[in-house]
Amino acid sequence: MLDADFFHRWLAAAAAAVDREADRLTELDSPIGDADHGSNLRRGFTAVVATPEKEAPDTPGAVLTLAGRQLISTVGGASGPLYGTLLRRTGKALGEAPEVSEAEFAEALRAGVDAVAALGGAALGDKTMLDSLVPGVDALPTSYAAAREAARRGALATIPLQARKGRASYLGERSVGHQDPGATSSALLFEALAEAAGEAPGE
Amino acid sequence: MRMLINVAESVVADALRGMAAAHPELAVDVENRVIVRRDAPVAGKVALVSGGGSGHEPLHGGFVGPGMLSAACPGEVYTSPVPDQMVRAAAAVDSGAGVLFVIKNYTGDVLNFDMAAELAEDEGVQVAKVLVNDDVAVSDSLYTAGRRGTGATLFVEKLAGAAAEEGMPLERVEAVARRVNDNARSFGVALSACSTPAKGSPTFDLPAGELELGIGIHGEPGRERRPMMTSGEIADFAVHAVLEDLDPRSPVLVLVNGMGATPLLELYGFNAEVHRVLRERGVAVARTLVGNYVTSLDMAGASVSLCQIDEELLRLWDAPVHTAALRWGR
């Protein structure tokens, strides 16, 4: 069973990963976006982990719902509402239970990913964060390590795609050949999840 | 990096502090990133709120004041503001007559303003929204996020702002804003990439002797790269691109807009060529504005925006405006 501490560990690991990879995310965002993905997400996740311990929520659902609200209030751009919605809707789907099963979490995260797709109007293959979120959540029932690998492969698979949503879509064919920064940061969430679950680091 | 800044993280806050120092007629909330005309809320008047990423100055903060915006929400550089800013702005300027959100068509701006509209309505503020999508460089297909909002934002903010100042109710101000957007188109070219403070170097590589056609305003490259052209050739290309999409049957407003690093000497020369092309195409010009209004940091280049007008829109254009960047008639 997963308790609130597990989700605090996940968010802390995600914040550390975003901080570590921020420059690379911004670098990926410069040929096809506007060169700020890393710095924006870093600002948001810094706010998420800065919640004082005494105010930290104590159910899995509340931890994620609050984190989502904080991302919406601090990130800006498209990433703020999209990542905020992902966590908020996952948290809402978890309800008020003090502990949730891994299957319940996988199902809730699926609801979060569906909400992201609905908000952005994007689908798999549009060269967006969904290209790693969808394979990641598909593999989650197998293991955290499998989800991490699936999301990572999903991010790499965006390289040959032409963007059909988001700012990169304005480049048309010129978006081909670049790895999507949103899919790359989404893969970090699964990496952090595996870390929170105590999986050995991947390659 | 050669930038007149302290650190990248504080560029927006530093600029807002400077804006406050220069313009006592504005109430600048540096911490919450909201710029409000000091006399707001104005009784009985519809309020206009806009916002978007910083880096496009004077858009939007420079257009706050009587006759134009009631408030502006600057986001981080090239990053849309967050819903909290817009909700705060709407609450500060709403007199009870309602608020019009002027939104440039970019995914981030649209998502954050949509969330803000819902939250503001929960707080009892009547909100209408208008989406600006004037950039003809992007084909409006099912498979993209639609056309970008660029230079015509100035037309929408000025003309709808004047309508609100005249005391029109929210539905009519919104209708004016939509009519302006429907009748306005833009096309931009870049002669250099721009450098964001976060990255500190050009966002894309544009070799000397080449230019990008069909750029937006976020430092992204355009749709096509070509060998350098003369000002006259660029004017031919840009104006034709706009007129392919907009066939004006009445006089137009012309905005020849600098992207930030192109001097007025070049912009005025470019404007002469734009007027030549319009004359050749039989398009009458009612008013012209030349300068840096919707910029892209330190990018060199320019955009051309045209807006077909009628008598009412011309009256609204000539109506007094008193903002940091646009000021006439009073």
Coordinates of N, CA and C in Angstrom, one line a residue, chain B residues 5 10 29 35 43 54 71 74 112 115 134 140 150-151 165 167 213-214 239 243 266 280 292 309:
Chain B
I5 N 21.2 43.1 -17.2 CA 20.3 42.5 -16.2 C 21.2 42.2 -15.0
S10 N 15.4 37.4 -12.0 CA 14.7 38.6 -11.5 C 14.4 39.6 -12.6
D29 N 2.0 46.0 -9.1 CA 2.2 45.1 -8.0 C 3.3 44.1 -8.4
I35 N -0.2 44.8 -13.4 CA -0.1 46.3 -13.6 C -1.5 46.8 -13.9
A43 N -16.1 53.5 -12.6 CA -17.6 53.2 -12.4 C -18.3 53.0 -13.7
S54 N 6.5 37.8 -20.8 CA 7.3 39.0 -20.9 C 8.2 38.8 -22.1
A71 N -5.8 46.5 -17.0 CA -4.8 45.8 -16.3 C -4.0 44.9 -17.2
P74 N 1.9 40.3 -16.7 CA 3.1 39.8 -17.4 C 3.6 38.5 -16.8
N112 N -4.3 29.1 -19.4 CA -4.3 29.8 -18.2 C -5.4 30.8 -18.1
M115 N -8.7 28.9 -17.4 CA -8.8 28.6 -15.9 C -9.1 29.8 -15.1
D134 N -4.1 36.3 -35.6 CA -3.9 37.1 -36.8 C -2.8 36.6 -37.7
D140 N -4.4 27.6 -40.7 CA -5.3 27.3 -39.6 C -5.9 25.9 -39.9
T150 N -0.4 37.7 -32.7 CA 0.8 38.6 -32.7 C 0.4 40.0 -32.8
G151 N 0.9 40.8 -33.8 CA 0.8 42.2 -33.8 C -0.6 42.8 -33.7
E165 N -14.1 52.6 -23.1 CA -14.0 54.0 -22.6 C -15.3 54.8 -22.9
G167 N -18.2 53.7 -22.9 CA -19.3 53.2 -22.0 C -20.1 52.1 -22.6
L213 N 11.3 33.7 -42.6 CA 10.0 34.2 -42.9 C 8.9 33.6 -42.1
G214 N 7.9 34.3 -41.7 CA 6.8 33.8 -41.0 C 7.0 33.4 -39.5
V239 N 3.5 41.8 -47.3 CA 2.2 42.4 -47.6 C 1.3 41.4 -48.4
L243 N -2.3 40.0 -47.7 CA -3.4 40.2 -48.6 C -4.0 39.0 -49.2
E266 N 15.5 51.9 -40.0 CA 15.1 50.8 -40.9 C 13.6 50.6 -41.0
E280 N 0.2 49.8 -54.8 CA 0.2 49.0 -56.0 C -1.0 48.1 -56.0
N292 N 8.4 49.9 -32.2 CA 8.5 48.7 -31.5 C 7.3 48.5 -30.5
I309 N -10.9 48.6 -41.7 CA -11.8 49.3 -40.7 C -13.0 49.9 -41.3

